[in-house]
Short mmCIF file of C-alpha atoms in Angstrom, two decimals:
data_model
loop_
_atom_site.label_atom_id
_atom_site.label_comp_id
_atom_site.label_asym_id
_atom_site.label_seq_id
_atom_site.Cartn_x
_atom_site.Cartn_y
_atom_site.Cartn_z
CA UNK A 1 -165.75 -51.50 -127.09
CA UNK A 2 -165.37 -55.15 -126.21
CA UNK A 3 -164.15 -57.61 -128.78
CA UNK A 4 -167.13 -59.37 -130.70
CA UNK A 5 -165.25 -62.78 -131.32
CA UNK A 6 -165.19 -62.68 -127.82
CA UNK A 7 -167.59 -62.97 -124.76
CA UNK A 8 -167.23 -60.37 -121.31
CA UNK A 9 -170.69 -60.36 -118.90
CA UNK A 10 -171.49 -57.30 -117.50
CA UNK A 11 -174.00 -57.13 -114.27
CA UNK A 12 -176.32 -54.72 -113.05
CA UNK A 13 -177.70 -54.53 -109.87
CA UNK A 14 -182.00 -53.56 -110.58
CA UNK A 15 -184.36 -54.08 -107.99
CA UNK A 16 -186.59 -56.89 -109.29
CA UNK A 17 -183.50 -58.57 -110.38
CA UNK A 18 -179.79 -59.22 -112.07
CA UNK A 19 -179.34 -57.70 -114.99
CA UNK A 20 -177.43 -60.34 -117.34
CA UNK A 21 -175.75 -58.02 -120.35
CA UNK A 22 -172.96 -61.04 -122.86
CA UNK A 23 -171.50 -59.13 -125.25
CA UNK A 24 -169.11 -60.78 -128.57
CA UNK A 25 -170.24 -64.62 -128.79
CA UNK A 26 -171.37 -67.62 -127.06
CA UNK A 27 -169.64 -70.78 -127.99
CA UNK A 28 -168.63 -74.11 -126.45
CA UNK A 29 -165.47 -72.11 -125.52
CA UNK A 30 -166.55 -70.50 -123.36
CA UNK A 31 -170.35 -70.97 -122.80
CA UNK A 32 -168.64 -72.13 -119.27
CA UNK A 33 -167.60 -68.88 -118.32
CA UNK A 34 -171.42 -67.08 -118.84
CA UNK A 35 -172.42 -70.78 -116.77
CA UNK A 36 -170.17 -69.15 -113.82
CA UNK A 37 -171.14 -65.53 -114.07
CA UNK A 38 -175.10 -67.38 -113.31
CA UNK A 39 -173.24 -69.87 -110.64
CA UNK A 40 -172.51 -66.55 -108.78
CA UNK A 41 -175.42 -64.36 -108.62
CA UNK A 42 -177.43 -67.81 -107.52
CA UNK A 43 -175.39 -68.25 -105.04
CA UNK A 44 -175.57 -64.66 -104.10
CA UNK A 45 -178.97 -65.80 -103.12
CA UNK A 46 -180.32 -63.43 -106.81
CA UNK A 47 -183.39 -65.81 -107.93
CA UNK A 48 -184.19 -63.13 -111.22
CA UNK A 49 -181.72 -63.19 -113.73
CA UNK A 50 -183.03 -60.80 -116.52
CA UNK A 51 -181.02 -61.74 -119.68
CA UNK A 52 -180.40 -58.69 -122.19
CA UNK A 53 -178.82 -60.21 -125.63
CA UNK A 54 -178.44 -56.67 -126.82
CA UNK A 55 -174.36 -56.85 -127.49
CA UNK A 56 -174.83 -60.47 -128.44
CA UNK A 57 -174.02 -61.44 -131.82
CA UNK A 58 -173.77 -64.96 -131.65
CA UNK A 59 -175.02 -67.76 -129.43
CA UNK A 60 -174.35 -72.18 -130.41
CA UNK A 61 -176.20 -75.21 -128.73
CA UNK A 62 -173.28 -74.95 -126.12
CA UNK A 63 -175.00 -71.38 -125.24
CA UNK A 64 -178.39 -72.34 -124.92
CA UNK A 65 -177.61 -74.66 -122.48
CA UNK A 66 -176.64 -72.95 -120.29
CA UNK A 67 -179.47 -70.82 -120.67
CA UNK A 68 -181.50 -73.62 -119.92
CA UNK A 69 -180.13 -74.69 -117.25
CA UNK A 70 -180.22 -70.76 -115.50
CA UNK A 71 -184.03 -71.36 -116.47
CA UNK A 72 -184.30 -74.76 -114.87
CA UNK A 73 -182.08 -73.01 -111.58
CA UNK A 74 -183.92 -69.26 -110.79
CA UNK A 75 -187.34 -71.80 -111.09
CA UNK A 76 -186.36 -74.53 -108.53
CA UNK A 77 -185.50 -71.06 -106.61
CA UNK A 78 -188.79 -69.96 -106.91
CA UNK A 79 -187.14 -67.17 -109.52
CA UNK A 80 -187.10 -66.00 -113.27
CA UNK A 81 -184.86 -65.79 -116.21
CA UNK A 82 -186.56 -63.52 -119.05
CA UNK A 83 -184.45 -62.87 -122.22
CA UNK A 84 -184.32 -59.63 -124.15
CA UNK A 85 -182.58 -58.12 -126.79
CA UNK A 86 -182.39 -61.36 -129.17
CA UNK A 87 -180.96 -60.48 -133.17
CA UNK A 88 -183.09 -62.28 -135.31
CA UNK A 89 -180.54 -64.07 -136.46
CA UNK A 90 -180.10 -64.96 -132.02
CA UNK A 91 -184.56 -64.77 -132.52
CA UNK A 92 -183.35 -67.58 -135.14
CA UNK A 93 -181.71 -69.47 -133.17
CA UNK A 94 -184.30 -69.22 -130.37
CA UNK A 95 -187.09 -70.91 -133.10
CA UNK A 96 -185.59 -73.18 -134.16
CA UNK A 97 -184.83 -75.24 -130.78
CA UNK A 98 -187.48 -74.46 -129.73
CA UNK A 99 -186.93 -72.50 -126.76
CA UNK A 100 -188.94 -69.50 -127.68
CA UNK A 101 -191.53 -72.38 -126.69
CA UNK A 102 -190.29 -72.80 -122.54
CA UNK A 103 -188.42 -69.67 -121.83
CA UNK A 104 -189.76 -65.96 -121.69
CA UNK A 105 -188.79 -64.08 -124.13
CA UNK A 106 -189.63 -60.33 -124.47
CA UNK A 107 -188.56 -57.34 -127.08
CA UNK A 108 -187.49 -54.73 -124.62
CA UNK A 109 -185.93 -54.69 -121.39
CA UNK A 110 -188.90 -52.50 -120.08
CA UNK A 111 -191.33 -55.68 -120.53
CA UNK A 112 -189.06 -57.95 -119.68
CA UNK A 113 -188.84 -56.69 -115.75
CA UNK A 114 -192.71 -55.32 -116.49
CA UNK A 115 -193.09 -59.66 -116.79
CA UNK A 116 -191.61 -60.43 -114.14
CA UNK B 1 -174.94 -83.66 -165.98
CA UNK B 2 -176.21 -81.48 -169.57
CA UNK B 3 -174.77 -78.47 -170.88
CA UNK B 4 -177.29 -76.29 -170.89
CA UNK B 5 -174.82 -73.58 -173.08
CA UNK B 6 -174.51 -71.26 -170.79
CA UNK B 7 -171.10 -70.63 -169.44
CA UNK B 8 -169.25 -72.66 -166.51
CA UNK B 9 -169.44 -71.29 -163.38
CA UNK B 10 -166.97 -69.86 -161.21
CA UNK B 11 -166.92 -71.67 -158.39
CA UNK B 12 -164.17 -70.84 -156.14
CA UNK B 13 -162.80 -72.42 -153.31
CA UNK B 14 -161.10 -72.07 -148.91
CA UNK B 15 -159.23 -75.25 -147.84
CA UNK B 16 -157.75 -74.25 -144.02
CA UNK B 17 -156.72 -76.90 -141.94
CA UNK B 18 -157.62 -75.75 -137.83
CA UNK B 19 -156.04 -76.88 -134.94
CA UNK B 20 -157.33 -80.06 -133.28
CA UNK B 21 -158.12 -77.13 -130.33
CA UNK B 22 -161.53 -75.86 -129.67
CA UNK B 23 -160.23 -72.33 -128.79
CA UNK B 24 -158.23 -71.34 -131.93
CA UNK B 25 -160.17 -74.16 -133.91
CA UNK B 26 -163.66 -72.19 -133.90
CA UNK B 27 -161.88 -69.01 -134.22
CA UNK B 28 -160.56 -69.86 -137.09
CA UNK B 29 -163.62 -71.00 -138.70
CA UNK B 30 -165.40 -67.87 -137.26
CA UNK B 31 -162.93 -65.62 -139.21
CA UNK B 32 -162.71 -67.72 -142.86
CA UNK B 33 -166.47 -67.90 -142.71
CA UNK B 34 -166.40 -64.09 -142.63
CA UNK B 35 -164.04 -63.36 -144.62
CA UNK B 36 -165.55 -65.70 -147.30
CA UNK B 37 -168.64 -64.58 -147.36
CA UNK B 38 -167.44 -61.02 -147.61
CA UNK B 39 -165.28 -61.43 -150.67
CA UNK B 40 -168.52 -63.80 -152.38
CA UNK B 41 -171.19 -61.76 -151.83
CA UNK B 42 -172.52 -64.41 -148.89
CA UNK B 43 -175.18 -62.20 -147.98
CA UNK B 44 -177.89 -62.09 -145.12
CA UNK B 45 -178.65 -64.36 -142.28
CA UNK B 46 -176.57 -67.25 -144.88
CA UNK B 47 -172.77 -66.65 -142.54
CA UNK B 48 -174.46 -66.52 -139.44
CA UNK B 49 -176.19 -69.93 -139.91
CA UNK B 50 -173.31 -71.05 -141.89
CA UNK B 51 -170.99 -70.33 -138.73
CA UNK B 52 -173.50 -71.37 -136.57
CA UNK B 53 -173.48 -75.16 -137.93
CA UNK B 54 -170.06 -75.67 -138.82
CA UNK B 55 -169.19 -74.51 -135.36
CA UNK B 56 -171.09 -77.62 -134.14
CA UNK B 57 -169.90 -80.06 -136.02
CA UNK B 58 -165.59 -79.01 -135.01
CA UNK B 59 -167.46 -78.71 -131.70
CA UNK B 60 -167.96 -82.59 -131.27
CA UNK B 61 -164.81 -83.44 -133.26
CA UNK B 62 -162.67 -81.78 -131.43
CA UNK B 63 -164.87 -82.44 -128.35
CA UNK B 64 -165.65 -86.33 -128.60
CA UNK B 65 -164.07 -87.85 -132.25
CA UNK B 66 -159.98 -85.99 -132.79
CA UNK B 67 -159.00 -86.62 -128.50
CA UNK B 68 -158.20 -90.28 -129.49
CA UNK B 69 -156.75 -89.72 -132.85
CA UNK B 70 -152.68 -89.54 -132.90
CA UNK B 71 -152.35 -87.52 -135.23
CA UNK B 72 -155.23 -85.51 -135.31
CA UNK B 73 -156.70 -83.69 -139.03
CA UNK B 74 -159.68 -81.17 -139.53
CA UNK B 75 -160.30 -79.59 -141.91
CA UNK B 76 -162.82 -77.57 -143.70
CA UNK B 77 -162.98 -76.37 -147.30
CA UNK B 78 -165.97 -73.22 -149.11
CA UNK B 79 -166.98 -73.52 -151.88
CA UNK B 80 -169.09 -70.85 -153.96
CA UNK B 81 -171.84 -72.23 -155.76
CA UNK B 82 -174.14 -70.57 -158.69
CA UNK B 83 -177.67 -70.26 -155.72
CA UNK B 84 -175.55 -71.36 -152.87
CA UNK B 85 -172.51 -72.37 -150.74
CA UNK B 86 -171.36 -75.89 -150.42
CA UNK B 87 -169.14 -76.43 -146.88
CA UNK B 88 -166.94 -79.71 -146.61
CA UNK B 89 -165.94 -80.97 -142.97
CA UNK B 90 -163.60 -83.49 -142.67
CA UNK B 91 -161.67 -85.00 -139.88
CA UNK B 92 -160.36 -88.58 -139.36
CA UNK B 93 -161.75 -89.46 -135.60
CA UNK B 94 -163.71 -92.79 -135.47
CA UNK B 95 -166.60 -93.35 -138.19
CA UNK B 96 -170.00 -91.94 -136.47
CA UNK B 97 -172.35 -90.08 -138.80
CA UNK B 98 -174.12 -87.91 -136.61
CA UNK B 99 -177.55 -87.66 -139.05
CA UNK B 100 -177.65 -91.65 -137.75
CA UNK B 101 -176.26 -92.04 -133.94
CA UNK B 102 -176.66 -88.80 -132.82
CA UNK B 103 -180.22 -88.51 -130.34
CA UNK B 104 -183.02 -86.18 -131.83
CA UNK B 105 -184.53 -83.50 -129.48
CA UNK B 106 -188.47 -82.84 -129.52
CA UNK B 107 -188.11 -79.32 -129.85
CA UNK B 108 -191.82 -79.72 -128.40
CA UNK B 109 -190.71 -80.67 -124.58
CA UNK B 110 -191.08 -78.10 -121.79
CA UNK B 111 -188.65 -76.50 -119.50
CA UNK B 112 -187.91 -79.15 -117.36
CA UNK B 113 -188.58 -82.54 -119.51
CA UNK B 114 -186.10 -81.69 -122.30
CA UNK B 115 -182.66 -82.96 -122.39
CA UNK B 116 -179.78 -80.37 -121.91
CA UNK B 117 -177.83 -81.57 -125.30
CA UNK B 118 -178.48 -83.17 -128.87
CA UNK B 119 -178.89 -79.61 -130.33
CA UNK B 120 -176.10 -79.33 -132.21
CA UNK B 121 -176.54 -81.25 -134.81
CA UNK B 122 -180.50 -80.86 -135.11
CA UNK B 123 -179.58 -77.26 -135.99
CA UNK B 124 -177.91 -78.49 -139.07
CA UNK B 125 -180.04 -80.44 -140.26
CA UNK B 126 -182.48 -77.21 -139.38
CA UNK B 127 -180.34 -74.55 -141.20
CA UNK B 128 -178.65 -76.83 -144.10
CA UNK B 129 -180.57 -77.44 -147.25
CA UNK B 130 -178.88 -80.73 -147.60
CA UNK B 131 -176.69 -82.55 -145.07
CA UNK B 132 -174.59 -85.82 -146.11
CA UNK B 133 -172.44 -87.54 -145.08
CA UNK B 134 -169.94 -90.12 -146.14
CA UNK B 135 -167.08 -91.92 -145.00
CA UNK B 136 -163.79 -93.01 -146.82
CA UNK B 137 -160.91 -94.21 -145.73
CA UNK B 138 -159.81 -93.02 -141.91
CA UNK B 139 -162.01 -90.06 -142.68
CA UNK B 140 -165.01 -88.30 -141.69
CA UNK B 141 -167.10 -86.38 -144.85
CA UNK B 142 -169.77 -83.72 -144.34
CA UNK B 143 -171.17 -82.26 -146.93
CA UNK B 144 -173.37 -79.47 -146.45
CA UNK B 145 -175.04 -77.50 -149.15
CA UNK B 146 -176.55 -73.67 -148.03
CA UNK B 147 -178.76 -72.33 -150.47
CA UNK B 148 -178.11 -67.90 -151.35
CA UNK B 149 -180.26 -65.62 -153.49
CA UNK B 150 -177.88 -64.51 -155.13
#
């Protein structure tokens, strides 16, 4: 079990892109960790990122900033970022910030992969 | 206020000083809210929202206000009220009213146009039922209220 007060990020390679599964919390103390994982994937040639938030129980604006940058960076490389597995609370944060309009949010991983 | 004849409400508070270092401050904040919510029957979405808005304000204080201060002070007080919770956050950074001075995001902008920052204070104004700022002496005080179902 991962510590729910910390962030860990697992990555899974998929034939359509890379699936990133952050678990725990993303806030101002560790958003840079998520950013680093994303940067490594982009530098490794990936341009399609699937964010599966099933294990994520908290995100602040510091984390959203990283997602916004990821969405832009993948788009500018001809790829895209898609999101799935949002908890009710995280979906609310996306809605209030308007991120649900500018990011591709799907209800399941299968649906997210299907949208690529 | 008028005396309604009802018994005095039970108002209980917790008052915590946070270290002016982000990992410690946010860790202590999350723990304080979790315990306070559990022991005061604060349920549903409220603990998450409370944590988020205080996180945003604490992060701003620790990153921008307190590094300039010789003896930084950062404290949070949570008070259970009838049908609500009140949170007060104090720091002794330079006077800064986030509700006046922080830029407001346009949440209808497209991906390419959307500025990177500015969401933290916006969350506070969206998730709290009321939010106010006052300066008293060398202290910034932000008072937030959220309604609860019970």
